[in-house]
mmCIF file with all atom_site columns, C-alpha atoms and ligand atoms in Angstrom:
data_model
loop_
_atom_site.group_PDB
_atom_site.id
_atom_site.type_symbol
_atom_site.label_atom_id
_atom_site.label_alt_id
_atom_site.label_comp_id
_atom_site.label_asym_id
_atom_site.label_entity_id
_atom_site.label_seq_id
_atom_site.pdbx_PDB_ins_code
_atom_site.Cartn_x
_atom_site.Cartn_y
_atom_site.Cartn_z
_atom_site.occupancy
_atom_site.B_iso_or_equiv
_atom_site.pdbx_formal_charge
_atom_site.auth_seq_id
_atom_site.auth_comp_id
_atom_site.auth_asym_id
_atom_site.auth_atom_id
_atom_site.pdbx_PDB_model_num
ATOM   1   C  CA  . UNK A 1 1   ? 134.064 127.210 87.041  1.00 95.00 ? 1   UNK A CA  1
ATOM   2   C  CA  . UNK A 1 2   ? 134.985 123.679 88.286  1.00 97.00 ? 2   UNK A CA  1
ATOM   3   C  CA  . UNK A 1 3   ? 138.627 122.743 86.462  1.00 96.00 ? 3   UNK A CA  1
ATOM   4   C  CA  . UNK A 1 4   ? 138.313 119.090 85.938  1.00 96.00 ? 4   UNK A CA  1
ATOM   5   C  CA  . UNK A 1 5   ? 142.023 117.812 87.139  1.00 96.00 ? 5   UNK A CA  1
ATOM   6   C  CA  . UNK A 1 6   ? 143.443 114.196 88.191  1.00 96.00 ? 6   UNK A CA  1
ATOM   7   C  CA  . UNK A 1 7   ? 142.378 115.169 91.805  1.00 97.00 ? 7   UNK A CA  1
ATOM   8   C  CA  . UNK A 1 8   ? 139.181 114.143 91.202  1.00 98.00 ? 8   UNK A CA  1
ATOM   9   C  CA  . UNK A 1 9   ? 139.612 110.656 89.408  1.00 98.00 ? 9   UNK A CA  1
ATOM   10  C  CA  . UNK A 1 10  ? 137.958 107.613 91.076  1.00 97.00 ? 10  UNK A CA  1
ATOM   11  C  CA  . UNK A 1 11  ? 139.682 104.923 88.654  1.00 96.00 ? 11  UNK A CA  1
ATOM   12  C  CA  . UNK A 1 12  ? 136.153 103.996 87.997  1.00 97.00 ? 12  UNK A CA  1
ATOM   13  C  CA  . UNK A 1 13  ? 135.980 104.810 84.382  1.00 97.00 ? 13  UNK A CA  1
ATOM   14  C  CA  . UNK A 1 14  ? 132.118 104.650 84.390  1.00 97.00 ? 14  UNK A CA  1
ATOM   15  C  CA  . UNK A 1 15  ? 132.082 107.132 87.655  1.00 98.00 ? 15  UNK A CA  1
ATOM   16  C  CA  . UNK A 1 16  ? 134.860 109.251 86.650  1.00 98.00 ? 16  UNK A CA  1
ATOM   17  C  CA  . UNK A 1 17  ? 132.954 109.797 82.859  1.00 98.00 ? 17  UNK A CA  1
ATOM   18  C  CA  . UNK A 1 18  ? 129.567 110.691 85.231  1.00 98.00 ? 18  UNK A CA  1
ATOM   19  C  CA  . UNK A 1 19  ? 131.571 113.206 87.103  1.00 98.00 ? 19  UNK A CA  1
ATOM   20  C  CA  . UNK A 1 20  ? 133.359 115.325 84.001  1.00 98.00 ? 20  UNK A CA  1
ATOM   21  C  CA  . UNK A 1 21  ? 129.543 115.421 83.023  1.00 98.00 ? 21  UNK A CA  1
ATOM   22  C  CA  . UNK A 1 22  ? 128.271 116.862 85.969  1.00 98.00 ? 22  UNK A CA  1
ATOM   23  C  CA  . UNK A 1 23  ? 131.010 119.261 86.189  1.00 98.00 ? 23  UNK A CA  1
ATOM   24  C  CA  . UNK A 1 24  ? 130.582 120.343 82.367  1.00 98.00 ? 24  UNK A CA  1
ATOM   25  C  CA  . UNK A 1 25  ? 126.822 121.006 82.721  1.00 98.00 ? 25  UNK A CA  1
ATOM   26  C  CA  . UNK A 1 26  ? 128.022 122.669 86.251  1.00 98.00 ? 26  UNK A CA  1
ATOM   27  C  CA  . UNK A 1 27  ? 129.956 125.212 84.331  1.00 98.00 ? 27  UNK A CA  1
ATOM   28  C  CA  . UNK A 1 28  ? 127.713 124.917 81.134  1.00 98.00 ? 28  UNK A CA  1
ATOM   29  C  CA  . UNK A 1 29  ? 125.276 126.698 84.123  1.00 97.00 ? 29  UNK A CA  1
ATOM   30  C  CA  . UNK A 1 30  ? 127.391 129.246 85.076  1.00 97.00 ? 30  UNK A CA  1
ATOM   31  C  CA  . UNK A 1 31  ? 127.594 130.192 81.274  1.00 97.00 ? 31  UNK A CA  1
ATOM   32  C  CA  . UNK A 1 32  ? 124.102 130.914 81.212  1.00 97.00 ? 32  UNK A CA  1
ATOM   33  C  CA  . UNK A 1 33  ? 123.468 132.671 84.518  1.00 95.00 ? 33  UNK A CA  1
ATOM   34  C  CA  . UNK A 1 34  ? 126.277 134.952 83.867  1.00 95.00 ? 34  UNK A CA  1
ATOM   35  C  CA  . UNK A 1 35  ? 124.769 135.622 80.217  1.00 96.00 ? 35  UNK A CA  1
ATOM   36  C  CA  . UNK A 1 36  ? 121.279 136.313 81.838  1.00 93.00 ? 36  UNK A CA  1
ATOM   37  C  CA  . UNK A 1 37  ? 119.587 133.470 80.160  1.00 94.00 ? 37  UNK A CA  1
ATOM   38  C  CA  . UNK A 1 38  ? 116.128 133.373 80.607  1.00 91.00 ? 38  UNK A CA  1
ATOM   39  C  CA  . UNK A 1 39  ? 114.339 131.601 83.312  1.00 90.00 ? 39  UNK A CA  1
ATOM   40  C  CA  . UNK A 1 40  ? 112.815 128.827 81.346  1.00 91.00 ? 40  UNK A CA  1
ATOM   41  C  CA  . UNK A 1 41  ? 116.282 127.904 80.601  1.00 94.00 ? 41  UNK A CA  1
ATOM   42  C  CA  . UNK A 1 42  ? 118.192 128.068 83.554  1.00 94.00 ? 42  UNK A CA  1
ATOM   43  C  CA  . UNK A 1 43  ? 115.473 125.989 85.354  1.00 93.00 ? 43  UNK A CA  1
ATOM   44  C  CA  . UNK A 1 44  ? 115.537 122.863 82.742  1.00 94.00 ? 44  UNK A CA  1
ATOM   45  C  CA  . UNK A 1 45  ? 119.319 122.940 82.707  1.00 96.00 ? 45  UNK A CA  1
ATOM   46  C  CA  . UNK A 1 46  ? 118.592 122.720 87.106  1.00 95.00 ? 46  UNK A CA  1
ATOM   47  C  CA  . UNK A 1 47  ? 116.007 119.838 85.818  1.00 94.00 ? 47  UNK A CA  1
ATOM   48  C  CA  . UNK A 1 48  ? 118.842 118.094 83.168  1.00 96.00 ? 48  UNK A CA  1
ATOM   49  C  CA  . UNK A 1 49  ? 121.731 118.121 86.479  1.00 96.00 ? 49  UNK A CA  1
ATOM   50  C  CA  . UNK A 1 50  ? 118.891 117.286 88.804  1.00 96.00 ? 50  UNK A CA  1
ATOM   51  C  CA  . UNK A 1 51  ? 117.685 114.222 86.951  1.00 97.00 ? 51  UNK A CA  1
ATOM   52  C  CA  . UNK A 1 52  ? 121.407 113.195 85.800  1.00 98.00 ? 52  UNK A CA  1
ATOM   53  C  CA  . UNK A 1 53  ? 122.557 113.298 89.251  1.00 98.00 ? 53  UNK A CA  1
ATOM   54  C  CA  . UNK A 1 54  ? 119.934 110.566 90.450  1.00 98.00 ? 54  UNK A CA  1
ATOM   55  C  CA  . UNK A 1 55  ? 120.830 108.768 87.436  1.00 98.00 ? 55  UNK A CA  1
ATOM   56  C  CA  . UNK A 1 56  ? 124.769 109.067 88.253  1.00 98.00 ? 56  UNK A CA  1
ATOM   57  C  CA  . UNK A 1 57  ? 124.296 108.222 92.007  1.00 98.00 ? 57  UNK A CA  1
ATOM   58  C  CA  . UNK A 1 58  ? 122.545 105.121 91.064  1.00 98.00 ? 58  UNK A CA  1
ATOM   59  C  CA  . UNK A 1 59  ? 125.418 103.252 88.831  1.00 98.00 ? 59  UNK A CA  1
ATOM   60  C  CA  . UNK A 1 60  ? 127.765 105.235 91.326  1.00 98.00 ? 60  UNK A CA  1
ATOM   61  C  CA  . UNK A 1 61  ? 126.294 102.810 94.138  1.00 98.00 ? 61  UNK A CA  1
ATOM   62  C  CA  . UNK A 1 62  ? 125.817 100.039 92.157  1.00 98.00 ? 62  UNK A CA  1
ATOM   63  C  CA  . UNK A 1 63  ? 129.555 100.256 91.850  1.00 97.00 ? 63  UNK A CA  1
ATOM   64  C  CA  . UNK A 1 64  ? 130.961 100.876 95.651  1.00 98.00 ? 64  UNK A CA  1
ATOM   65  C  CA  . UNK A 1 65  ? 128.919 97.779  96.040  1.00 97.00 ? 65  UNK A CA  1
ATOM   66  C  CA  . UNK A 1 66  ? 130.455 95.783  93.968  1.00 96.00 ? 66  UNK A CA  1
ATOM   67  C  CA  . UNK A 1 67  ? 133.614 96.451  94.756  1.00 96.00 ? 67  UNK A CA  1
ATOM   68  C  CA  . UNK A 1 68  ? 132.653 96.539  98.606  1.00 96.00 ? 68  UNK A CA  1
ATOM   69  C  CA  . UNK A 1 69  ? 133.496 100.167 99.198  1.00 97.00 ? 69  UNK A CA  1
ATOM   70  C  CA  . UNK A 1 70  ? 133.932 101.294 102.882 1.00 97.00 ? 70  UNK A CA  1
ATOM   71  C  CA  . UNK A 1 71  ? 131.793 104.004 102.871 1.00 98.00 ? 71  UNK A CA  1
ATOM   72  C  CA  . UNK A 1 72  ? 129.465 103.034 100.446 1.00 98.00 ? 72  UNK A CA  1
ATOM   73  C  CA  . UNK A 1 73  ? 126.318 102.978 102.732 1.00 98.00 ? 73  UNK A CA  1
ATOM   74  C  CA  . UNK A 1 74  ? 127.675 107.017 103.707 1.00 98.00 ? 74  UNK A CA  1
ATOM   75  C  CA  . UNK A 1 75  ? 127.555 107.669 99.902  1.00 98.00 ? 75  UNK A CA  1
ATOM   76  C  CA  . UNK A 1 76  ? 123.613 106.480 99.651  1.00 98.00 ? 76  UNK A CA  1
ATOM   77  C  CA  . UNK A 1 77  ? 122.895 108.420 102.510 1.00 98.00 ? 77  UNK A CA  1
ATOM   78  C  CA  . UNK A 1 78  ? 124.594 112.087 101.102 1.00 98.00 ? 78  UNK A CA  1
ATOM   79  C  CA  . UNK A 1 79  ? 123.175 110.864 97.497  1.00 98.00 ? 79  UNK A CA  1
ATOM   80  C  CA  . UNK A 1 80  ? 119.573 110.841 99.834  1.00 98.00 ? 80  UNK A CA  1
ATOM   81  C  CA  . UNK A 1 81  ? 120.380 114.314 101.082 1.00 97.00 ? 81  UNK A CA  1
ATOM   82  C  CA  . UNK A 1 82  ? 121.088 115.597 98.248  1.00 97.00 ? 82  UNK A CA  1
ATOM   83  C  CA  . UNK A 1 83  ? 118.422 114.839 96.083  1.00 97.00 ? 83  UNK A CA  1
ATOM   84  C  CA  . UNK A 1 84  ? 116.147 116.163 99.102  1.00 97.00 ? 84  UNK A CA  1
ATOM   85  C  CA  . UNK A 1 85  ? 118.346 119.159 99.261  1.00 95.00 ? 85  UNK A CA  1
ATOM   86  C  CA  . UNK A 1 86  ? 117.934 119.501 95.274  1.00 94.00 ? 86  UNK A CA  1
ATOM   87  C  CA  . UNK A 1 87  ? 114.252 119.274 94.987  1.00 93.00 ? 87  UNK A CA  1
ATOM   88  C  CA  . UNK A 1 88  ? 113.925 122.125 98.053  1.00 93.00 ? 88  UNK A CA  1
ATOM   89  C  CA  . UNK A 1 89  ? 116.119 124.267 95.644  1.00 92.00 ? 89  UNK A CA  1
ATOM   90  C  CA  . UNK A 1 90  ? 113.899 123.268 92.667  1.00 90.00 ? 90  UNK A CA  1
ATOM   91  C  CA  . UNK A 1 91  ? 110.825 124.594 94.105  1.00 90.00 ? 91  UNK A CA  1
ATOM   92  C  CA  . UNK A 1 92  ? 112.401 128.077 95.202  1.00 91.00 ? 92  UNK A CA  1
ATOM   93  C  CA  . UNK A 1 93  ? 113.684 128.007 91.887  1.00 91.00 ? 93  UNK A CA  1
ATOM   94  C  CA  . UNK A 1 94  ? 110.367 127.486 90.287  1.00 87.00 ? 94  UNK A CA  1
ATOM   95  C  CA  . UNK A 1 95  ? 108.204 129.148 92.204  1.00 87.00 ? 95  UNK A CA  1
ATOM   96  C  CA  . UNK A 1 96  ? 106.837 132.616 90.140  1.00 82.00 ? 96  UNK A CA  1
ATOM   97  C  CA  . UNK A 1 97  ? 108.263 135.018 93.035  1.00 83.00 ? 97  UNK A CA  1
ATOM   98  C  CA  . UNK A 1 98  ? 111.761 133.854 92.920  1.00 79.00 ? 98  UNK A CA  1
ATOM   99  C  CA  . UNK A 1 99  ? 114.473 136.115 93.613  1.00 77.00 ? 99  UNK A CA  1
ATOM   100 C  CA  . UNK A 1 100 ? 117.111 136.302 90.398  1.00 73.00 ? 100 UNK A CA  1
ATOM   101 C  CA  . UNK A 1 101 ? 119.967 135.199 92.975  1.00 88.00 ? 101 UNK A CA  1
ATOM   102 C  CA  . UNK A 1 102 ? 118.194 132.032 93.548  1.00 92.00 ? 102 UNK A CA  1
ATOM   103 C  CA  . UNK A 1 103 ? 119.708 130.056 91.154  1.00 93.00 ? 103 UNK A CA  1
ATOM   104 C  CA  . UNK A 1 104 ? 123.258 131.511 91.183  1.00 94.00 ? 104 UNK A CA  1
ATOM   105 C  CA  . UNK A 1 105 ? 123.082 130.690 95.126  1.00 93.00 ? 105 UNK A CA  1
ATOM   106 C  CA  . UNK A 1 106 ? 121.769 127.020 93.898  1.00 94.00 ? 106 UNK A CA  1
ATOM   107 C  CA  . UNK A 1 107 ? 124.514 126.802 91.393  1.00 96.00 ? 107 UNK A CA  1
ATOM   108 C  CA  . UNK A 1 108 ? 127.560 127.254 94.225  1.00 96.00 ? 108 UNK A CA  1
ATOM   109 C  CA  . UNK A 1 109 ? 126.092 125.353 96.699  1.00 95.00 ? 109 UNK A CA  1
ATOM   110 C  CA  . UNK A 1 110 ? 126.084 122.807 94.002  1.00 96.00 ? 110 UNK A CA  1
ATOM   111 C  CA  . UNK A 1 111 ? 129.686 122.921 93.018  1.00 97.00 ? 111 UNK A CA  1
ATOM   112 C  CA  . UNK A 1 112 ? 130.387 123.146 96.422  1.00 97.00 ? 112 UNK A CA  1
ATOM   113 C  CA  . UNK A 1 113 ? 128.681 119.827 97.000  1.00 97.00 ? 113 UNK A CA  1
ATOM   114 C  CA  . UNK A 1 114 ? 129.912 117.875 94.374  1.00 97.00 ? 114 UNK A CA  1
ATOM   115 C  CA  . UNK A 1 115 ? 133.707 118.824 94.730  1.00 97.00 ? 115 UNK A CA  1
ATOM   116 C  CA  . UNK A 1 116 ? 133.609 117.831 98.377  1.00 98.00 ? 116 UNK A CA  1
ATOM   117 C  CA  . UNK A 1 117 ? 131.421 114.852 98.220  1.00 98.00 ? 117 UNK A CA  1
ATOM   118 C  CA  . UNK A 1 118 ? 134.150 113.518 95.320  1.00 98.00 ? 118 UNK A CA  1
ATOM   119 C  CA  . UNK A 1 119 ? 137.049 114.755 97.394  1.00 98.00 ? 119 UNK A CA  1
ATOM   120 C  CA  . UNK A 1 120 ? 135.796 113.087 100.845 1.00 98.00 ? 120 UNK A CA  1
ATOM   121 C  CA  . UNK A 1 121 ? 133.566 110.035 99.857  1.00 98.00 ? 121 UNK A CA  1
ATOM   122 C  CA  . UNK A 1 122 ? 134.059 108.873 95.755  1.00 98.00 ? 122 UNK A CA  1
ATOM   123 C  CA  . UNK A 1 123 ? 137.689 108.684 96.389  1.00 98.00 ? 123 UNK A CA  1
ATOM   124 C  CA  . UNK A 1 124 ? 137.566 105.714 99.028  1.00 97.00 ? 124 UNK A CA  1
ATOM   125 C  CA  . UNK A 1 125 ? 136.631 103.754 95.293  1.00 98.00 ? 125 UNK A CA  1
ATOM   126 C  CA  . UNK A 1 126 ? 140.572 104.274 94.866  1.00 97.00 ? 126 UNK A CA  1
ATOM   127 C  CA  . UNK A 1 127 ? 141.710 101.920 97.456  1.00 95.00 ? 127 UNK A CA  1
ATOM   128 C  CA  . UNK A 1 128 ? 138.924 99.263  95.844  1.00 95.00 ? 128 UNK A CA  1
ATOM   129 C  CA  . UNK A 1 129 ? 140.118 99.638  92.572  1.00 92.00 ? 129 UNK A CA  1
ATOM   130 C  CA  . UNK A 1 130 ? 143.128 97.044  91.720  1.00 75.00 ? 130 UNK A CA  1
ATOM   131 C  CA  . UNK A 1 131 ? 145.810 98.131  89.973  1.00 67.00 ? 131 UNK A CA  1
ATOM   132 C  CA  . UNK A 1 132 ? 146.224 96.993  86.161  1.00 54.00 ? 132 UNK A CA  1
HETATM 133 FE FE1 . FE2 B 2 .   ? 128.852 109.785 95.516  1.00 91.85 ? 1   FE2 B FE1 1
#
């Protein structure tokens, strides 16, 4: 489970409300895999984070643009990467021989991901952010 804590605020209201999403439905995944849930539904809760995530990444760059972010052209690219790296996962995931650790493996690489793409790239929105 990802603990949602201060660490991980932007001060981008808009990015910060995308990321307590993402990590909800993160750990609204781990739920299920560690209940068993059936296949069908793990895979469209994959689908939901999959299709949220390109959603997020696009107001998340719309943003660091805005405000002229340092590394906002380094954000597009790891947004690129990991949608590619997503859609690989998607099709292990669906495909009718996958192995029942497939998507607890996708699920940590995942968090994994998304805590140290906040920690190392989404924070730089701090230092664009003016105080109020
Ligand atoms: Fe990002």
């Amino acid at each position: 489970m990802i603990t949602w804590s201060p660490e991980f605020e932007t001060g981008v209201p808009e990015v910060d409300h995308d990321h307590q999403v993402l990590v909800e439905n993160l750990n609204r995944l781990e739920t299920a895999l560690q209940q068993r849930a059936g296949a069908e539904h793990i895979n469209g809760m994959v689908a939901f984070l999959e299709r949220y995530a390109q959603q997020h990444f696009t107001r998340e760059e719309g943003c660091m643009s805005r405000l002229h972010c340092p590394v906002a052209a380094a954000n597009k690219i790891a947004h690129i990467k990991f949608m590619q790296t997503c859609a690989e996962a998607r099709k292990k995931l669906e495909s009718p021989t996958a192995a029942s650790g497939v998507a607890i493996k996708i699920h940590s690489e995942m968090c994994a991901w998304i805590r140290d793409h906040i920690l190392k790239i989404d924070l730089n929105l701090r230092q664009c952010v003016k105080p109020h």
